[in-house]
């Protein structure tokens, strides 16, 4: 997009983003998302992401996100354990290895820098 815009995050229509089987620790979590803006060089991405309850692992990018709904515990290997819920803003560092325990379907708006 080349113009300013607004996205109503709670109602944004999302597309399936299947997890790699090795990321799933327990449960049957499903991920959906939508990229709403990407820089011309592909190094900055803004979007909406959602995950249903379960436990998954990930290796993070440099990310800032705000939780819109739901809750999760995000354990950062060798670092803090983050409890996130509606209205919380969190920052993850590139290379952080995380374990997400999603208690109720979590939806977030994010900004990633690659």
C-alpha atoms as a printed R data frame, in Angstrom:
    type eleno elety resid chain resno       x       y      z
1   ATOM     1    CA   UNK     A     1   0.000   0.000  0.000
2   ATOM     2    CA   UNK     A     2   1.279   3.431 -0.814
3   ATOM     3    CA   UNK     A     3  -1.287   5.434  1.157
4   ATOM     4    CA   UNK     A     4  -2.204   5.790  4.806
5   ATOM     5    CA   UNK     A     5  -4.875   3.328  5.934
6   ATOM     6    CA   UNK     A     6  -6.722   1.897  8.918
7   ATOM     7    CA   UNK     A     7  -7.461  -1.735  9.826
8   ATOM     8    CA   UNK     A     8 -10.095  -2.737 12.400
9   ATOM     9    CA   UNK     A     9  -7.963  -5.480 13.946
10  ATOM    10    CA   UNK     A    10 -10.697  -7.355 15.883
11  ATOM    11    CA   UNK     A    11 -12.686  -7.946 12.671
12  ATOM    12    CA   UNK     A    12  -9.815  -8.389 10.184
13  ATOM    13    CA   UNK     A    13 -10.298 -11.448  7.967
14  ATOM    14    CA   UNK     A    14  -7.293 -13.746  8.313
15  ATOM    15    CA   UNK     A    15  -5.870 -16.520  6.147
16  ATOM    16    CA   UNK     A    16  -4.507 -19.895  7.362
17  ATOM    17    CA   UNK     A    17  -0.774 -19.946  8.142
18  ATOM    18    CA   UNK     A    18  -0.065 -23.607  8.943
19  ATOM    19    CA   UNK     A    19   2.491 -24.345 11.646
20  ATOM    20    CA   UNK     A    20   5.354 -26.736 10.973
21  ATOM    21    CA   UNK     A    21   4.552 -29.987 12.842
22  ATOM    22    CA   UNK     A    22   7.810 -29.747 14.818
23  ATOM    23    CA   UNK     A    23   6.648 -26.402 16.297
24  ATOM    24    CA   UNK     A    24   3.633 -27.974 18.022
25  ATOM    25    CA   UNK     A    25   4.390 -29.123 21.575
26  ATOM    26    CA   UNK     A    26   0.810 -29.925 22.612
27  ATOM    27    CA   UNK     A    27  -2.786 -29.403 21.586
28  ATOM    28    CA   UNK     A    28  -3.986 -28.591 18.089
29  ATOM    29    CA   UNK     A    29  -3.218 -24.878 17.713
30  ATOM    30    CA   UNK     A    30  -4.125 -23.200 14.443
31  ATOM    31    CA   UNK     A    31  -2.555 -19.994 13.161
32  ATOM    32    CA   UNK     A    32  -4.119 -17.415 10.847
33  ATOM    33    CA   UNK     A    33  -2.821 -14.042  9.775
34  ATOM    34    CA   UNK     A    34  -2.793 -11.188  7.339
35  ATOM    35    CA   UNK     A    35   0.021  -8.905  6.226
36  ATOM    36    CA   UNK     A    36  -1.465  -5.419  5.903
37  ATOM    37    CA   UNK     A    37   1.737  -3.612  4.857
38  ATOM    38    CA   UNK     A    38   5.215  -4.589  3.712
39  ATOM    39    CA   UNK     A    39   8.120  -2.313  2.811
40  ATOM    40    CA   UNK     A    40   9.395  -2.373 -0.768
41  ATOM    41    CA   UNK     A    41  12.545  -4.213  0.359
42  ATOM    42    CA   UNK     A    42  10.552  -6.745  2.409
43  ATOM    43    CA   UNK     A    43  12.421  -5.921  5.620
44  ATOM    44    CA   UNK     A    44   9.476  -4.382  7.475
45  ATOM    45    CA   UNK     A    45   6.135  -6.148  7.854
46  ATOM    46    CA   UNK     A    46   2.949  -5.030  9.626
47  ATOM    47    CA   UNK     A    47   0.004  -7.316 10.182
48  ATOM    48    CA   UNK     A    48  -2.520  -9.203 12.261
49  ATOM    49    CA   UNK     A    49  -1.872 -12.698 13.652
50  ATOM    50    CA   UNK     A    50  -4.003 -15.160 15.599
51  ATOM    51    CA   UNK     A    51  -3.398 -18.514 17.305
52  ATOM    52    CA   UNK     A    52  -5.843 -20.880 18.991
53  ATOM    53    CA   UNK     A    53  -5.051 -22.627 22.324
54  ATOM    54    CA   UNK     A    54  -2.098 -24.991 22.539
55  ATOM    55    CA   UNK     A    55   1.659 -24.915 23.058
56  ATOM    56    CA   UNK     A    56   4.096 -24.043 20.248
57  ATOM    57    CA   UNK     A    57   7.734 -23.093 19.862
58  ATOM    58    CA   UNK     A    58   9.210 -20.411 17.621
59  ATOM    59    CA   UNK     A    59  12.376 -18.491 16.831
60  ATOM    60    CA   UNK     A    60  11.458 -14.828 16.774
61  ATOM    61    CA   UNK     A    61  12.242 -11.866 14.559
62  ATOM    62    CA   UNK     A    62  12.633  -8.319 15.903
63  ATOM    63    CA   UNK     A    63   8.965  -7.724 16.737
64  ATOM    64    CA   UNK     A    64   6.701  -5.344 18.596
65  ATOM    65    CA   UNK     A    65   3.118  -6.493 19.096
66  ATOM    66    CA   UNK     A    66  -0.064  -5.464 20.891
67  ATOM    67    CA   UNK     A    67  -2.510  -8.121 22.078
68  ATOM    68    CA   UNK     A    68  -6.071  -7.377 20.969
69  ATOM    69    CA   UNK     A    69  -7.771 -10.387 22.567
70  ATOM    70    CA   UNK     A    70  -6.931 -13.653 24.284
71  ATOM    71    CA   UNK     A    71  -4.024 -14.575 26.517
72  ATOM    72    CA   UNK     A    72  -0.758 -16.485 26.478
73  ATOM    73    CA   UNK     A    73   2.396 -17.153 28.422
74  ATOM    74    CA   UNK     A    74   5.508 -16.609 26.301
75  ATOM    75    CA   UNK     A    75   8.627 -18.193 27.808
76  ATOM    76    CA   UNK     A    76  11.844 -16.804 26.329
77  ATOM    77    CA   UNK     A    77  14.695 -19.328 26.528
78  ATOM    78    CA   UNK     A    78  17.339 -17.881 28.855
79  ATOM    79    CA   UNK     A    79  15.156 -14.832 29.506
80  ATOM    80    CA   UNK     A    80  11.865 -13.713 30.988
81  ATOM    81    CA   UNK     A    81   8.449 -15.337 30.928
82  ATOM    82    CA   UNK     A    82   5.901 -12.890 29.546
83  ATOM    83    CA   UNK     A    83   2.209 -13.017 30.501
84  ATOM    84    CA   UNK     A    84   0.294 -11.237 27.739
85  ATOM    85    CA   UNK     A    85  -3.358 -10.312 27.383
86  ATOM    86    CA   UNK     A    86  -5.607  -7.636 25.871
87  ATOM    87    CA   UNK     A    87  -3.951  -4.227 25.723
88  ATOM    88    CA   UNK     A    88  -0.437  -5.524 26.451
89  ATOM    89    CA   UNK     A    89   2.450  -4.462 24.234
90  ATOM    90    CA   UNK     A    90   5.439  -6.796 24.025
91  ATOM    91    CA   UNK     A    91   8.828  -6.735 22.327
92  ATOM    92    CA   UNK     A    92  10.647  -9.847 21.140
93  ATOM    93    CA   UNK     A    93  14.257  -9.790 19.997
94  ATOM    94    CA   UNK     A    94  15.507 -11.393 16.799
95  ATOM    95    CA   UNK     A    95  16.731 -14.893 17.579
96  ATOM    96    CA   UNK     A    96  14.704 -15.293 20.796
97  ATOM    97    CA   UNK     A    97  13.660 -18.935 21.112
98  ATOM    98    CA   UNK     A    98  10.196 -18.952 22.610
99  ATOM    99    CA   UNK     A    99   7.533 -21.333 23.855
100 ATOM   100    CA   UNK     A   100   3.994 -19.958 23.556
101 ATOM   101    CA   UNK     A   101   1.366 -21.454 25.860
102 ATOM   102    CA   UNK     A   102  -1.870 -20.045 24.484
103 ATOM   103    CA   UNK     A   103  -4.629 -20.082 27.102
104 ATOM   104    CA   UNK     A   104  -7.399 -18.535 24.972
105 ATOM   105    CA   UNK     A   105  -7.315 -17.656 21.279
106 ATOM   106    CA   UNK     A   106  -4.857 -14.777 20.982
107 ATOM   107    CA   UNK     A   107  -5.047 -12.051 18.331
108 ATOM   108    CA   UNK     A   108  -2.304  -9.464 17.980
109 ATOM   109    CA   UNK     A   109  -1.304  -6.586 15.736
110 ATOM   110    CA   UNK     A   110   2.417  -6.670 14.985
111 ATOM   111    CA   UNK     A   111   5.350  -4.831 13.456
112 ATOM   112    CA   UNK     A   112   8.344  -6.950 12.424
113 ATOM   113    CA   UNK     A   113  11.739  -5.747 11.275
114 ATOM   114    CA   UNK     A   114  13.863  -8.330  9.426
